[in-house]
Coordinates of C-alpha atoms and ligand atoms in Angstrom, one line a residue:
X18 CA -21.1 26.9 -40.2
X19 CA -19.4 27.4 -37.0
X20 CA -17.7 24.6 -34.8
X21 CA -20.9 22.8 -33.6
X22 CA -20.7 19.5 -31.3
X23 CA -24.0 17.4 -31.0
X24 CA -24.1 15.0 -28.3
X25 CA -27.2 12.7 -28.1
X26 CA -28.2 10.6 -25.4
X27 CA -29.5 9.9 -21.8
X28 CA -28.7 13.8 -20.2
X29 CA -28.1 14.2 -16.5
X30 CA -26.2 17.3 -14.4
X31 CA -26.8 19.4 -11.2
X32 CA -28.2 22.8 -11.8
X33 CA -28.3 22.8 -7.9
X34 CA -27.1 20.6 -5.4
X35 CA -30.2 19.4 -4.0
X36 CA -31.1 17.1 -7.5
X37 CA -30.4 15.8 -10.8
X38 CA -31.7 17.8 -13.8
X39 CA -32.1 14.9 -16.5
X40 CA -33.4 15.5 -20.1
X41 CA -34.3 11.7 -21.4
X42 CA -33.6 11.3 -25.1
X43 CA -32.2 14.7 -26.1
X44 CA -29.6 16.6 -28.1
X45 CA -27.1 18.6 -26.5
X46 CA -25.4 21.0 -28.5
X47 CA -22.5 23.2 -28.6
X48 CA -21.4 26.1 -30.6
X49 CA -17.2 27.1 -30.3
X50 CA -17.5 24.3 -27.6
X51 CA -20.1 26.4 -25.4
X52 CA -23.0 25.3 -24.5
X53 CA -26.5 26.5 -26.8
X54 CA -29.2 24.2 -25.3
X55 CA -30.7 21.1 -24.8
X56 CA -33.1 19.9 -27.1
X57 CA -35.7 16.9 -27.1
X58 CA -35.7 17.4 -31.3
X59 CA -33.2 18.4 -33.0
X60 CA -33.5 22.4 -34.7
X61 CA -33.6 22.6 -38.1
X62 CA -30.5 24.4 -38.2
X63 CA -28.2 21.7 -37.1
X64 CA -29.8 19.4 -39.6
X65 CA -26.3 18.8 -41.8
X66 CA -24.3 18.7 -38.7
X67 CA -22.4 15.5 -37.6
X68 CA -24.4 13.6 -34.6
X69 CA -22.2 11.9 -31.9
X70 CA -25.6 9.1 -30.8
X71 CA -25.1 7.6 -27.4
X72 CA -28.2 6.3 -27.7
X73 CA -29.1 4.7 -24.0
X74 CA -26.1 6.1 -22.5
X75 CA -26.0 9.0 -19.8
X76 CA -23.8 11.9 -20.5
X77 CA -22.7 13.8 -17.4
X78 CA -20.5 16.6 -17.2
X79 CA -16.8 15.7 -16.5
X80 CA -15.4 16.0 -13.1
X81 CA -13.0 18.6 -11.3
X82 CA -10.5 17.3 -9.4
X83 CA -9.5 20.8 -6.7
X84 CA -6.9 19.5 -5.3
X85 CA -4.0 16.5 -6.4
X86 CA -0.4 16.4 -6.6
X87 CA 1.2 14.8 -9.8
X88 CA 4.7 14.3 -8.4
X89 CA 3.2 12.4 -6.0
X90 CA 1.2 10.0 -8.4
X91 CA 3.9 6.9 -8.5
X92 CA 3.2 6.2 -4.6
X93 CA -0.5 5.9 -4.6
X94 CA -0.7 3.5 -1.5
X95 CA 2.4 4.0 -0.4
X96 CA 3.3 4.6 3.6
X97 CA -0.4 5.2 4.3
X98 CA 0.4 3.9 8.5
X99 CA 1.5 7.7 8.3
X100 CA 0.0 10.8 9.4
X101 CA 1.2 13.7 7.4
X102 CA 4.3 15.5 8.6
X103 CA 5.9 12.1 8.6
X104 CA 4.6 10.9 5.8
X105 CA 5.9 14.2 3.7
X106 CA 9.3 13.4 5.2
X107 CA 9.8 9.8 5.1
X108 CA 8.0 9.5 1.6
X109 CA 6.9 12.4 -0.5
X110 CA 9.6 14.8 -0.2
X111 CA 11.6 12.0 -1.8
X112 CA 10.1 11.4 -4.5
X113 CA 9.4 15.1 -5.4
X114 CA 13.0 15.8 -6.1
X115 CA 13.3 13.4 -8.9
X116 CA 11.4 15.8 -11.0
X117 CA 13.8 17.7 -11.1
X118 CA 14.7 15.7 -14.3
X119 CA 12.7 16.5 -16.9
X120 CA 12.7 12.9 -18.7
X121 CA 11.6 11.5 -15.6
X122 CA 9.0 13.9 -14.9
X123 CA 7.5 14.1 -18.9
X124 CA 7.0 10.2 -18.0
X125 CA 5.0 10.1 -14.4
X126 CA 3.1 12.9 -15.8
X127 CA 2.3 11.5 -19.0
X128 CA 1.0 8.2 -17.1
X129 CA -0.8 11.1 -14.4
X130 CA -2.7 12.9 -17.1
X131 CA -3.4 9.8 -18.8
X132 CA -5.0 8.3 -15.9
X133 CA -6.5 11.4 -14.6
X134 CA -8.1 11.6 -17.9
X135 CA -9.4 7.7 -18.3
X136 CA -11.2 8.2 -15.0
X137 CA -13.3 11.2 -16.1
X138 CA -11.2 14.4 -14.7
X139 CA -11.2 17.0 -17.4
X140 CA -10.0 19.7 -15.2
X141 CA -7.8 19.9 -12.1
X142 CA -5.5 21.8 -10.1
X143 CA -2.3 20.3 -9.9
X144 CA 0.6 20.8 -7.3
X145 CA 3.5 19.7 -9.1
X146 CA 6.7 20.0 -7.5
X147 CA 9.4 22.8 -6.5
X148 CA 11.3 21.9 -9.7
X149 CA 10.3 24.7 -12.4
X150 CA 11.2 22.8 -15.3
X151 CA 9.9 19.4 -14.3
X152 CA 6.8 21.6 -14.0
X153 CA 7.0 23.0 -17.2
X154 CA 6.8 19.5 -18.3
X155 CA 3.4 19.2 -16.7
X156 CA 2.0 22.0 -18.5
X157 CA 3.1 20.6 -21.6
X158 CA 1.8 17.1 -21.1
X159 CA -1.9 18.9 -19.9
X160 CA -1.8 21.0 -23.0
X161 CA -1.0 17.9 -25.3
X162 CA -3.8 15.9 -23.7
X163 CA -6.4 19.0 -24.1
X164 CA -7.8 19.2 -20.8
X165 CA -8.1 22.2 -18.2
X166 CA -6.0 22.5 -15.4
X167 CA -4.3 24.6 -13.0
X168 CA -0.8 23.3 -12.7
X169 CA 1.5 25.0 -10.1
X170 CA 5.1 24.9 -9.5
X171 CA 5.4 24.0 -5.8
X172 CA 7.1 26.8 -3.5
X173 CA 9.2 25.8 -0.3
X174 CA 11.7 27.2 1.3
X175 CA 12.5 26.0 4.9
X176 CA 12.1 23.2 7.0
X177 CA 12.6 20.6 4.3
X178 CA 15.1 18.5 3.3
X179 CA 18.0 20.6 1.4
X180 CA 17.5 18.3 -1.7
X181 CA 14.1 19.7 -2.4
X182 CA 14.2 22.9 -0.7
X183 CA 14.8 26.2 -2.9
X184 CA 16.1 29.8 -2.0
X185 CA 13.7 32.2 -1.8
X186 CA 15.0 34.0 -5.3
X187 CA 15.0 31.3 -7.4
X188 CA 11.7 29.9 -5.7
X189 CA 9.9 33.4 -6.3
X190 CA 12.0 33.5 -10.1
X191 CA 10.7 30.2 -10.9
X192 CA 7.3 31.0 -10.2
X193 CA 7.5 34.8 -12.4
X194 CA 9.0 32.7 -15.1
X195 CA 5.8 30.2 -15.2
X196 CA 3.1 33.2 -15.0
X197 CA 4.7 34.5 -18.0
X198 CA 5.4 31.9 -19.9
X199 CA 1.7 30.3 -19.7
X200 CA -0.2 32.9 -18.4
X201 CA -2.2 33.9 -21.3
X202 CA -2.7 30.5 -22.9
X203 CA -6.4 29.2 -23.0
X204 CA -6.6 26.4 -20.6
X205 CA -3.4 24.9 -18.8
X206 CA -2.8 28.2 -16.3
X207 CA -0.4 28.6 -13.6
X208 CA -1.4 29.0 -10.1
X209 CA 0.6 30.0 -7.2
X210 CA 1.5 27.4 -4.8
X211 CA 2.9 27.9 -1.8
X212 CA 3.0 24.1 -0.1
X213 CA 1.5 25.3 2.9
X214 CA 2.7 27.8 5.7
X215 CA 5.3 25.7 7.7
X216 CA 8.1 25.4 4.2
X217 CA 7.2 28.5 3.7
X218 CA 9.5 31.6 5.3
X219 CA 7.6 35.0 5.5
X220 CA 9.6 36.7 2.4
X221 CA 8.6 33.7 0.5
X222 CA 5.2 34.0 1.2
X223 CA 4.9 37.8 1.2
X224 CA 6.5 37.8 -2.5
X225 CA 4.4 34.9 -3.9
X226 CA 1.4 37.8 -2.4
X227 CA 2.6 40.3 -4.7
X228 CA 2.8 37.9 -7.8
X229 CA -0.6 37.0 -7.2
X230 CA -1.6 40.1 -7.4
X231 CA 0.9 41.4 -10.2
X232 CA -0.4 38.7 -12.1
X233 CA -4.4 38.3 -11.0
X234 CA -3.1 34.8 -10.6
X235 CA -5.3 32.4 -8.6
X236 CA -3.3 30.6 -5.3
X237 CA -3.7 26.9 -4.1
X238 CA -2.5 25.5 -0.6
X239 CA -3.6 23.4 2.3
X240 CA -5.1 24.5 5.1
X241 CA -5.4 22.9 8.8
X242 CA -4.8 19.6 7.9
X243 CA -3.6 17.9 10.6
X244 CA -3.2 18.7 14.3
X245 CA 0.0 18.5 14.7
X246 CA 0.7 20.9 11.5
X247 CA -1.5 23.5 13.2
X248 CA 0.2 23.8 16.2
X249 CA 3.4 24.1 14.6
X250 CA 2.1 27.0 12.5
X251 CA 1.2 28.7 15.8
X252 CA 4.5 27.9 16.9
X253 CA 6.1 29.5 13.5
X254 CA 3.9 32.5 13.3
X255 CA 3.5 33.8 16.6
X256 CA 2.0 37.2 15.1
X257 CA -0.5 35.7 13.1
X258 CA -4.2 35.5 14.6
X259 CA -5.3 32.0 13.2
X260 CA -3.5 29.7 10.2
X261 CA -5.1 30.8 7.8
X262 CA -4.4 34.7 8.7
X263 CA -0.6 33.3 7.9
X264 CA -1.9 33.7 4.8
X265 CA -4.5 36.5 4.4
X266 CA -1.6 38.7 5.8
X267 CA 0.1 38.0 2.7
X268 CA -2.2 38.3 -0.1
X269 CA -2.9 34.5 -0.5
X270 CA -6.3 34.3 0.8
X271 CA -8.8 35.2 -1.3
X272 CA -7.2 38.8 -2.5
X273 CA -7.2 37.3 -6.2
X274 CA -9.5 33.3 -6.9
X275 CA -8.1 31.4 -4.2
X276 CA -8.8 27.2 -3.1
X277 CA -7.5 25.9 0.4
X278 CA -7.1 22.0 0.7
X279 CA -8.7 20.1 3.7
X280 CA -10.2 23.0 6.4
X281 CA -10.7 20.5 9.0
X282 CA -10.6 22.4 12.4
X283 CA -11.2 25.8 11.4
X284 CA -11.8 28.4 13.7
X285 CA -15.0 31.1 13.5
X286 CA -12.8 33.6 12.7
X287 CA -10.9 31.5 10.2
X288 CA -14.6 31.0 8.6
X289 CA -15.8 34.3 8.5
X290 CA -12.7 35.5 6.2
X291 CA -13.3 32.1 3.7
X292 CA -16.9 33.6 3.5
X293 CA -16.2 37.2 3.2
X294 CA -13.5 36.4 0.3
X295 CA -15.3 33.8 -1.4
X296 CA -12.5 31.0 -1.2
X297 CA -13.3 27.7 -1.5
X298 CA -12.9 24.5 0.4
X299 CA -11.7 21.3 -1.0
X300 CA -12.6 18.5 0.7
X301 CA -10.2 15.1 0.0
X302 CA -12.2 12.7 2.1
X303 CA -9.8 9.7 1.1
X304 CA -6.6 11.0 2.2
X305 CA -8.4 12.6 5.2
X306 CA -8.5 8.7 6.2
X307 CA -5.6 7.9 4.8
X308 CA -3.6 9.9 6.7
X309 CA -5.6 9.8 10.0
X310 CA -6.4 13.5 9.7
X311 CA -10.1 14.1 10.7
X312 CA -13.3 14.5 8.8
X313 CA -14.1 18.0 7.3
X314 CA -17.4 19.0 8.8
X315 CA -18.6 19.0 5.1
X316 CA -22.8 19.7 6.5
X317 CA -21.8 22.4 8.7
X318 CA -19.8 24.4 6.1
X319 CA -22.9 24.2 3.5
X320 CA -25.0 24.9 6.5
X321 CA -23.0 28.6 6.7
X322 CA -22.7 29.0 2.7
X323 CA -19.3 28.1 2.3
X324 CA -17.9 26.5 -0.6
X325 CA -17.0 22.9 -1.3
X326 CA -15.4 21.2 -4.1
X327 CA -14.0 17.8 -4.0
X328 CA -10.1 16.4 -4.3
X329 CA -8.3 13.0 -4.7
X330 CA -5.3 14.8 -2.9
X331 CA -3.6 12.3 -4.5
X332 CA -1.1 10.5 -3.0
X333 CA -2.7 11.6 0.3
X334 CA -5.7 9.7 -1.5
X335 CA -5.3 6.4 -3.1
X336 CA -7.0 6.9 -6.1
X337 CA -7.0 9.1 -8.6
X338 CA -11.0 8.4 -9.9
X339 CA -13.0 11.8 -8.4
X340 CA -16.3 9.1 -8.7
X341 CA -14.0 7.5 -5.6
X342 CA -13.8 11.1 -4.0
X343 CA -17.6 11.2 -4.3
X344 CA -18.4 7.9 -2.7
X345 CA -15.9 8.3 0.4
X346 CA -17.4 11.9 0.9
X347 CA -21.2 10.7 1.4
X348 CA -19.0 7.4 3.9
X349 CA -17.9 10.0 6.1
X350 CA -20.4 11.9 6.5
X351 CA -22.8 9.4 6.9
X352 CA -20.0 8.1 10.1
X353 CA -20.9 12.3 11.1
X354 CA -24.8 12.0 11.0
X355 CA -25.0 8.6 13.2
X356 CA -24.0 10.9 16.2
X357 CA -26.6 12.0 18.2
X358 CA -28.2 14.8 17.2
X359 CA -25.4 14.3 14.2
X360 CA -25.7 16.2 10.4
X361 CA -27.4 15.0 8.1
X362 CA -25.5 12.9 5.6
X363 CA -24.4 14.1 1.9
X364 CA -26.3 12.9 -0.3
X365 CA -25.4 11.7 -4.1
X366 CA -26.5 14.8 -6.0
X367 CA -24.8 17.4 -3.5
X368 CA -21.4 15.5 -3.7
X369 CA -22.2 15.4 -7.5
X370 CA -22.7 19.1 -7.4
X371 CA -19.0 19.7 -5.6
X372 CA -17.5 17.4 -8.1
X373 CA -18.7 19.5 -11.1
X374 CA -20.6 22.4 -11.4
X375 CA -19.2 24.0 -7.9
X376 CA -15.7 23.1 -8.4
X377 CA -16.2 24.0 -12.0
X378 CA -16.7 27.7 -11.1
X379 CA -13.2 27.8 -10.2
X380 CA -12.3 27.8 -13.9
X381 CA -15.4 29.6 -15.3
X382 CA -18.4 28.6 -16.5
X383 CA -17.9 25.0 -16.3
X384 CA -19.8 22.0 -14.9
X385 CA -22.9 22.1 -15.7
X386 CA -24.7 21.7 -19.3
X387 CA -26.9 25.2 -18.5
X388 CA -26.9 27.5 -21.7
X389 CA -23.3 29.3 -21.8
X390 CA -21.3 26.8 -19.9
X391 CA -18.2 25.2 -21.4
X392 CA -19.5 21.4 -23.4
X393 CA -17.2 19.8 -20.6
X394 CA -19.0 15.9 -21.2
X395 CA -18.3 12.6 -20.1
X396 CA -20.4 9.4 -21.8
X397 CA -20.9 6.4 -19.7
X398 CA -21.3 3.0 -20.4
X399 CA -23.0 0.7 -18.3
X400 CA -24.0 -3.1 -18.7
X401 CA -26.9 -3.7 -20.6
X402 CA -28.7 -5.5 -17.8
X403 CA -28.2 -2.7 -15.7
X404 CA -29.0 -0.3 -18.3
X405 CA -32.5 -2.3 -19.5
X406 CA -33.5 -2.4 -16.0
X407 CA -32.6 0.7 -13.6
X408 CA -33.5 4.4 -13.9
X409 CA -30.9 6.8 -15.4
X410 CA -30.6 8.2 -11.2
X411 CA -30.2 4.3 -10.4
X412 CA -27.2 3.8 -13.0
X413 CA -25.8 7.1 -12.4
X414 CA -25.2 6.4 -8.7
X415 CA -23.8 3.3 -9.4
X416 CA -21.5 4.1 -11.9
X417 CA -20.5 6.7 -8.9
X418 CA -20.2 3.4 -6.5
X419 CA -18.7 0.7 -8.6
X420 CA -17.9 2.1 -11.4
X421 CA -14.2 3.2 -13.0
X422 CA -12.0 4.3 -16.2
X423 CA -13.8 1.6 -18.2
X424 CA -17.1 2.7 -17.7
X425 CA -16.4 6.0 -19.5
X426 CA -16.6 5.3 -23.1
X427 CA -16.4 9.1 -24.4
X428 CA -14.5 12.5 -23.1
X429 CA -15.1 16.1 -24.5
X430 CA -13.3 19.4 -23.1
X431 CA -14.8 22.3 -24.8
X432 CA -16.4 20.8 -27.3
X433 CA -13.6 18.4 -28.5
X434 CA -13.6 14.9 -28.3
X435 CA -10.6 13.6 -26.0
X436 CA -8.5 10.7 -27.9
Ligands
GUN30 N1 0.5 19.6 3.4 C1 1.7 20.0 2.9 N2 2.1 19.2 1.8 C2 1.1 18.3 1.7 C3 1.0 17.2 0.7 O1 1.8 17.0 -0.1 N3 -0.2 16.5 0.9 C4 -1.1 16.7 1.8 N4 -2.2 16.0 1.9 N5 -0.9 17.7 2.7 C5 0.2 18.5 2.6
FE31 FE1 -2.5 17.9 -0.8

């Protein structure tokens, strides 16, 4: 018999964003850690096979982090009276350049993947930092664990500080050297990474272009962030028509699978080419706060068809749990709809929706427990009280609200349990 995994319990997912799908009481079964169907009796076929029984719990799919930085993860509420450009060069740039020792780095990341993990992320894509081998760290540490990621070495070359800056070459090397080495393997890819326009000089970003493309490697980077950031692109790239055509000139936006962090105050134009390539948007609602940057106009973007998928953005965002992500998102734009004439808010199921199945497109068929889809699975566990008296959509949204790492009492990537 082939590799089968037979999860029974309580099953709940977003086939669309508008509601749960929940199949009370059934079997949910894997073949080579794909998904075969959900069944309310088991087929006679699986008879012999081993049964994992959750009994009353719900089993959801695990969540999709878009957007985090793991060299970042030791100052998690840290200088948050900051907005961004000061914040990057008071606190994170610091910190960034101790990765460039790999000891150091296999230990944040160890406690990183650990955590990410705990809190139900099976999947993420990480900015790591300009150091190539602390990344390579990174990808060992995600590949130990077992989980899906995107890890990318971080590429800047100008206005930083010298200690963390690179030359274009070895920037550019660094990054050839990574798609090589782990561009074939299963599920820890690389990604190209340019930090975001302003570190980057226009060789840099026209050559991290062409590796994209050499490569049919996917690119992460933010995007209008901040204010202040997107006037000082404007003042950078005076021959560019918008921020993000900075990086559509250079093969970096959309060309090959492309995400852009945050999106705040994009213009029409700017819109139209995320829509005609098919990027998508990732919204990290906490650090959005955090670092006094605006609120992405999350309603209006569905409203056109663009795509949304959800980020910690940690250390931008306190906290690592994408449950947190969810909860902050449906804040905000509930803070949006009390204006007059203001968007409806988000409600549990569409943020639900961002935090798996759509940000789980990025990496395939992932997200969702639909025939063909990766067994991606996290078990909850809830109190008994809670469990005896609510509905599964009840307990759901409150493990969403209030609940954390210890409310998760099982993990499966592909199939395989997570230890
Ligand atoms: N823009 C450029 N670098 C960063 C970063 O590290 N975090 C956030 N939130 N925005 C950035
Ligand atoms: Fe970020």
């Amino acid at each position: 018999m082939k590799n089968v995994t037979i999860l029974k319990g309580q099953i709940v997912f977003t086939k669309e964003p508008e509601a749960f799908e929940i199949h009370t009481n059934s079997f949910l079964i894997a073949v080579e850690g794909v998904i075969e169907g959900i069944y309310k009796k088991l087929p006679e076929k699986y008879r012999d096979c081993l049964i994992y029984d959750y009994g009353n719990n719900i089993i959801i799919p695990g969540f999709v982090d878009l957007h985090l930085h793991a060299a970042q993860y030791p100052q998690c509420g840290m200088g948050m009276t900051k907005q961004l450009l000061d914040w990057l060069g008071d606190y994170t740039f610091d910190l960034e350049k101790e990765f460039q020792d790999p000891d150091f780095a296999k230990e944040v990341y160890t406690s990183f993947v650990d955590k990410l993990v705990a809190c139900g992320t099976l999947r993420a894509c990480i900015f790591a930092s300009t150091s190539t081998t602390g990344t390579e760290q990174l990808f060992e540490v995600c590949k130990k664990k077992g989980i899906g990621a995107y890890v990318g070495k971080v590429n800047m070359d100008r206005n930083g500080p010298d200690f963390i800056l690179e030359s274009t070459t070895d920037s550019l090397n660094g990054t050839r050297y990574l798609l090589e080495k782990y561009g074939d393997e299963k599920l820890v890819k690389p990604i190209v990474t340019p930090r975001f326009a302003p570190t980057s000089s226009k060789k840099l970003l026209e050559g991290l272009g062409k590796l994209a493309q050499t490569y049919n490697a996917p690119v992460q980077s933010h995007l209008s962030e901040n204010r202040d950031e997107i006037q000082w692109v404007s003042e950078l790239f005076e021959n560019a028509k918008s921020y993000a055509d900075v990086y559509f000139m250079n093969n970096l936006f959309g060309q090959t699978k492309t995400l852009m962090a945050h999106g705040i105050y994009l213009q029409k134009t700017e819109i139209n080419t995320i829509q005609e390539h098919n990027l998508i948007l990732v919204h990290c609602p906490d650090s959005n706060i955090n670092l006094r940057s605006g609120i992405m106009p999350v309603r209006k973007y569905l409203d056109l068809g663009l795509k949304v998928g959800l980020g910690s953005d940690i250390a931008g965002g306190h906290k690592i749990a994408l449950n947190e992500a969810m909860v902050r998102a449906i804040q905000l734009s509930k803070i949006l709809s009390t204006e007059d004439e203001g968007p409806d808010a988000l409600t549990v199921s569409e943020v639900f929706y961002s935090a798996t199945k759509l940000g789980g497109s990025f990496f395939g068929k992932v997200g969702s427990f639909e025939k063909g889809y990766s067994l991606d699975a996290l078990v909850l566990k809830d109190e008994l009280f809670v469990a005896k008296r609510y509905s599964l959509e009840d307990r759901l949204e409150k493990f969403i609200y209030t609940g954390d790492d210890r409310n998760i009492q099982a993990r499966f990537v592909e199939g395989t349990l997570i230890e």
